[in-house]
CSV table of C-alpha atoms in Angstrom, one decimal:
chain,number,residue,atom,x,y,z
A,99,MET,CA,-10.7,18.5,-29.6
A,100,GLY,CA,-8.9,15.3,-28.7
A,101,ARG,CA,-10.1,12.5,-26.5
A,102,VAL,CA,-7.9,13.7,-23.6
A,103,SER,CA,-7.7,17.4,-24.3
A,104,CYS,CA,-6.5,19.6,-21.4
A,105,LYS,CA,-5.6,16.6,-19.2
A,106,VAL,CA,-2.2,16.6,-17.4
A,107,VAL,CA,-0.8,13.1,-17.5
A,108,VAL,CA,2.4,11.9,-15.7
A,109,LEU,CA,3.9,8.9,-17.4
A,110,THR,CA,6.9,6.8,-16.2
A,111,GLY,CA,9.3,4.8,-18.4
A,112,ALA,CA,8.6,7.2,-21.2
A,113,ALA,CA,12.0,7.4,-23.0
A,114,ARG,CA,11.5,4.4,-25.3
A,115,GLY,CA,9.4,1.5,-26.4
A,116,GLN,CA,5.9,1.2,-25.1
A,117,GLY,CA,6.2,4.3,-22.9
A,118,ALA,CA,7.3,6.5,-25.8
A,119,ALA,CA,4.3,5.2,-27.9
A,120,GLU,CA,1.9,6.0,-25.1
A,121,VAL,CA,3.3,9.5,-24.8
A,122,GLU,CA,2.8,10.0,-28.6
A,123,ALA,CA,-0.7,8.7,-28.5
A,124,LEU,CA,-1.8,10.8,-25.5
A,125,THR,CA,-0.2,13.9,-26.9
A,126,ARG,CA,-1.9,13.4,-30.3
A,127,GLU,CA,-5.2,13.2,-28.5
A,128,GLY,CA,-4.6,16.6,-26.7
A,129,ALA,CA,-3.0,15.7,-23.4
A,130,THR,CA,-0.1,17.5,-21.7
A,131,VAL,CA,2.2,14.6,-20.9
A,132,VAL,CA,4.9,14.9,-18.2
A,133,ALA,CA,7.2,12.2,-19.6
A,134,THR,CA,9.6,10.7,-17.0
A,135,ASP,CA,12.3,8.1,-17.1
A,136,VAL,CA,15.5,7.0,-15.4
A,137,LEU,CA,17.0,7.3,-19.0
A,138,ASP,CA,17.8,10.8,-20.0
A,139,GLY,CA,16.2,12.0,-23.3
A,140,GLU,CA,14.8,15.0,-25.0
A,141,GLY,CA,11.6,16.2,-23.4
A,142,VAL,CA,11.9,13.6,-20.6
A,143,LEU,CA,12.2,14.5,-16.9
A,144,HIS,CA,14.6,12.4,-14.9
A,145,LEU,CA,12.9,10.1,-12.4
A,146,ASP,CA,14.0,7.0,-10.6
A,147,VAL,CA,10.7,5.5,-9.6
A,148,ARG,CA,12.4,3.9,-6.6
A,149,SER,CA,13.1,7.2,-4.9
A,150,PRO,CA,10.6,8.9,-2.7
A,151,THR,CA,12.7,12.1,-2.9
A,152,GLU,CA,12.5,12.2,-6.7
A,153,TRP,CA,8.8,11.5,-6.7
A,154,ALA,CA,8.3,14.4,-4.2
A,155,ALA,CA,10.4,16.7,-6.4
A,156,LEU,CA,8.3,15.7,-9.5
A,157,ALA,CA,5.1,16.4,-7.6
A,158,GLN,CA,6.3,19.8,-6.7
A,159,THR,CA,7.3,20.6,-10.3
A,160,VAL,CA,3.9,19.5,-11.6
A,161,ARG,CA,2.1,21.4,-8.9
A,162,GLU,CA,4.0,24.6,-9.8
A,163,ARG,CA,3.6,24.2,-13.6
A,164,TYR,CA,0.0,22.8,-13.9
A,165,GLY,CA,-1.6,22.9,-10.4
A,166,ARG,CA,-3.0,19.4,-10.8
A,167,VAL,CA,-2.6,15.8,-12.2
A,168,ASP,CA,-5.4,14.2,-14.2
A,169,ALA,CA,-3.8,10.9,-14.8
A,170,LEU,CA,-0.8,8.8,-13.7
A,171,VAL,CA,0.5,6.0,-15.9
A,172,ASN,CA,2.9,3.7,-14.1
A,173,ASN,CA,4.6,2.3,-17.1
A,174,ALA,CA,8.2,1.9,-15.9
A,175,GLY,CA,9.2,-1.7,-15.3
A,176,VAL,CA,12.1,-4.2,-15.7
A,177,ALA,CA,12.3,-7.8,-16.7
A,178,ALA,CA,13.9,-10.5,-14.6
A,179,ARG,CA,14.2,-14.0,-16.1
A,180,GLU,CA,15.9,-16.1,-13.3
A,181,ARG,CA,14.0,-19.3,-12.5
A,182,LEU,CA,13.7,-21.0,-9.1
A,183,PRO,CA,15.6,-22.0,-7.2
A,184,HIS,CA,18.3,-19.9,-8.8
A,185,VAL,CA,17.0,-16.4,-8.0
A,186,SER,CA,19.5,-13.9,-6.7
A,187,LEU,CA,18.3,-11.6,-3.9
A,188,ASP,CA,19.6,-8.4,-5.5
A,189,VAL,CA,17.7,-9.1,-8.7
A,190,TRP,CA,14.6,-10.0,-6.7
A,191,GLN,CA,14.8,-6.7,-4.7
A,192,ARG,CA,15.5,-4.5,-7.7
A,193,THR,CA,12.5,-6.0,-9.6
A,194,PHE,CA,10.1,-5.4,-6.7
A,195,ASP,CA,11.6,-1.9,-6.1
A,196,ILE,CA,10.9,-0.8,-9.7
A,197,ASN,CA,7.8,-2.9,-10.6
A,198,VAL,CA,5.8,-2.5,-7.4
A,199,THR,CA,7.3,0.1,-5.0
A,200,GLY,CA,7.7,2.6,-7.8
A,201,PRO,CA,3.9,2.6,-8.7
A,202,MET,CA,3.0,2.8,-5.0
A,203,LEU,CA,5.3,5.8,-4.5
A,204,GLY,CA,3.8,7.4,-7.5
A,205,ILE,CA,0.3,7.0,-6.1
A,206,GLN,CA,1.4,8.4,-2.8
A,207,ALA,CA,3.1,11.5,-4.4
A,208,LEU,CA,0.5,12.4,-7.0
A,209,VAL,CA,-2.9,11.5,-5.5
A,210,PRO,CA,-2.9,14.8,-3.5
A,211,LEU,CA,-2.9,16.6,-6.9
A,212,MET,CA,-5.7,14.5,-8.3
A,213,GLY,CA,-9.4,15.3,-8.2
A,214,PRO,CA,-12.6,13.4,-9.1
A,215,GLY,CA,-12.5,12.0,-12.6
A,216,SER,CA,-8.8,11.3,-12.4
A,217,SER,CA,-7.3,8.1,-13.6
A,218,ILE,CA,-4.3,5.8,-12.6
A,219,VAL,CA,-3.2,3.1,-15.0
A,220,ASN,CA,-0.7,0.5,-13.9
A,221,VAL,CA,1.0,-1.3,-16.8
A,222,CYS,CA,1.1,-4.8,-15.5
A,223,SER,CA,1.7,-8.0,-17.5
A,224,VAL,CA,0.1,-11.3,-18.5
A,225,ALA,CA,2.6,-12.7,-16.1
A,226,ALA,CA,0.1,-11.7,-13.4
A,227,MET,CA,-2.7,-13.7,-15.0
A,228,SER,CA,-1.2,-17.2,-14.5
A,229,GLY,CA,2.0,-18.9,-13.4
A,230,HIS,CA,5.2,-17.9,-15.3
A,231,ALA,CA,8.6,-19.4,-14.8
A,232,ALA,CA,10.4,-16.1,-14.2
A,233,ALA,CA,10.0,-15.9,-10.4
A,234,ALA,CA,10.9,-12.3,-9.5
A,235,TYR,CA,9.1,-10.8,-12.5
A,236,THR,CA,6.0,-12.9,-12.1
A,237,ALA,CA,5.7,-12.2,-8.4
A,238,SER,CA,6.2,-8.5,-8.8
A,239,LYS,CA,3.5,-8.3,-11.5
A,240,TRP,CA,1.1,-10.2,-9.3
A,241,ALA,CA,1.9,-7.7,-6.5
A,242,LEU,CA,1.2,-4.8,-8.9
A,243,ARG,CA,-2.1,-6.4,-9.8
A,244,GLY,CA,-2.9,-6.6,-6.1
A,245,LEU,CA,-1.9,-3.0,-5.6
A,246,THR,CA,-4.2,-2.0,-8.4
A,247,ARG,CA,-7.2,-3.7,-6.8
A,248,THR,CA,-6.5,-2.1,-3.4
A,249,ALA,CA,-6.0,1.3,-4.9
A,250,SER,CA,-9.2,1.0,-6.9
A,251,LEU,CA,-11.1,0.5,-3.6
A,252,GLU,CA,-9.2,3.1,-1.5
A,253,LEU,CA,-9.3,5.9,-4.1
A,254,GLY,CA,-12.7,5.2,-5.7
A,255,GLY,CA,-14.4,7.2,-3.0
A,256,ARG,CA,-12.4,10.2,-4.2
A,257,GLY,CA,-13.6,9.6,-7.8
A,258,ILE,CA,-10.2,8.4,-8.8
A,259,ARG,CA,-10.2,5.3,-11.1
A,260,VAL,CA,-7.4,2.7,-10.9
A,261,ASN,CA,-7.0,0.1,-13.6
A,262,ALA,CA,-4.4,-2.4,-14.9
A,263,VAL,CA,-3.3,-3.1,-18.4
A,264,MET,CA,-1.9,-6.6,-19.0
A,265,PRO,CA,0.2,-6.6,-22.1
A,266,GLY,CA,1.4,-9.9,-23.6
A,267,LEU,CA,4.5,-10.3,-25.8
A,268,ILE,CA,5.1,-6.8,-27.2
A,269,GLU,CA,8.0,-5.7,-29.5
A,270,THR,CA,9.9,-3.4,-27.1
A,271,PRO,CA,13.6,-3.1,-26.0
A,272,MET,CA,12.7,-5.3,-23.1
A,273,MET,CA,11.4,-8.0,-25.4
A,274,ALA,CA,14.5,-7.6,-27.6
A,275,ASN,CA,16.7,-8.9,-24.8
A,276,ALA,CA,14.8,-12.3,-24.8
A,277,SER,CA,16.4,-15.2,-26.7
A,278,PRO,CA,15.2,-16.0,-30.3
A,279,ALA,CA,14.2,-19.4,-28.9
A,280,PHE,CA,11.8,-17.8,-26.4
A,281,ALA,CA,10.2,-15.6,-29.0
A,282,ALA,CA,9.7,-18.6,-31.4
A,283,ALA,CA,8.2,-20.8,-28.6
A,284,ALA,CA,5.9,-18.0,-27.4
A,285,LEU,CA,4.8,-17.1,-30.9
A,286,ALA,CA,3.6,-20.6,-31.5
A,287,GLU,CA,1.2,-20.2,-28.5
A,288,ILE,CA,-0.4,-16.9,-29.7
A,289,PRO,CA,-3.7,-17.6,-31.5
A,290,LEU,CA,-3.4,-14.4,-33.5
A,291,GLY,CA,-0.1,-15.6,-34.8
A,292,ARG,CA,2.0,-12.5,-34.2
A,293,ILE,CA,3.9,-10.6,-31.5
A,294,GLY,CA,2.2,-7.4,-30.4
A,295,THR,CA,3.4,-3.9,-31.1
A,296,THR,CA,3.3,-0.8,-29.0
A,297,ALA,CA,0.5,0.5,-31.3
A,298,ASP,CA,-1.6,-2.4,-29.9
A,299,ILE,CA,-1.2,-1.0,-26.3
A,300,ALA,CA,-1.2,2.8,-26.6
A,301,PRO,CA,-4.9,3.3,-27.7
A,302,LEU,CA,-6.0,1.4,-24.6
A,303,LEU,CA,-4.0,3.9,-22.4
A,304,VAL,CA,-5.8,6.8,-24.1
A,305,TYR,CA,-9.1,5.2,-23.4
A,306,LEU,CA,-8.3,4.6,-19.7
A,307,VAL,CA,-7.1,8.2,-19.3
A,308,SER,CA,-10.1,9.6,-21.1
A,309,ASP,CA,-13.6,10.3,-19.7
A,310,GLU,CA,-14.8,7.5,-22.0
A,311,SER,CA,-13.8,5.1,-19.2
A,312,ALA,CA,-15.5,7.0,-16.4
A,313,TYR,CA,-17.1,3.9,-14.9
A,314,VAL,CA,-14.1,1.6,-15.4
A,315,ASN,CA,-12.4,0.9,-12.1
A,316,GLY,CA,-10.5,-2.0,-10.8
A,317,ALA,CA,-10.4,-3.6,-14.2
A,318,GLU,CA,-7.6,-5.8,-15.6
A,319,LEU,CA,-7.5,-5.4,-19.4
A,320,VAL,CA,-5.5,-8.1,-21.2
A,321,VAL,CA,-3.9,-7.3,-24.6
A,322,ASP,CA,-2.1,-10.5,-25.7
A,323,GLY,CA,-3.5,-11.9,-28.9
A,324,GLY,CA,-5.1,-14.7,-27.0
A,325,LEU,CA,-2.0,-16.0,-25.3
A,326,THR,CA,-3.4,-16.4,-21.8
A,327,ALA,CA,-6.6,-18.0,-23.1
A,328,HIS,CA,-4.8,-21.4,-23.1
A,329,VAL,CA,-1.0,-21.2,-22.9
A,330,SER,CA,1.5,-23.2,-20.8
A,331,HIS,CA,4.1,-20.7,-19.8
A,332,LYS,CA,6.3,-23.4,-18.3
A,333,ARG,CA,6.3,-25.3,-21.5
A,334,ILE,CA,7.6,-22.2,-23.3
A,335,ALA,CA,10.3,-21.7,-20.6
A,336,ASP,CA,11.3,-25.3,-20.8
A,337,ALA,CA,11.6,-25.2,-24.5
A,338,THR,CA,14.0,-22.3,-24.4
A,339,SER,CA,16.1,-23.1,-21.3
A,340,GLY,CA,19.7,-24.2,-21.5
């Protein structure tokens, strides 16, 4: 028996990178994972997390197939690297729509299918632990951190746990779009001396979905090699701008 055997888990942003690793880890430990993404892929249901209609359709599909949801992993997210004062409104709105509104809509749609002992995990970022120079991304992740705290209070009475995972610099397609200068400057600030991998994050998701974390609620779990223990994010941004 795996650590999450018989649990039905809905996971967004599952087509590649960190999401795909989380699907693999949860499946390996016995979960039935409903993998979703705006990107089409084998075994992945289409879901634009910005759409209440698509969330409602997903909830209906899960209800008909399984009758319940044991965990929701809000993993989908986008980067936005514009710095103040040069932040375009369309980028700002899209970032919040995906990074904040998406998880909120997921909670609204799936909580009616969740019973006591269920778990919600919001994949946040170390950008929500201190000030970062990327304005829209940082603000959206702070908002997601706040949503996590609020949800942990509101849903705790139902026995539903809500926690946040705060990854640091992880080798994913999102990270691949960053400049080599950014990666080099950031790497110099990580005490463990390496960029993280998806294998550093996925086991924590298994733990938070499993009954092993039955008394963990409202937590913010940082996985960053020690980056936020000391780092100046503005110094990294300044070293790589231009």
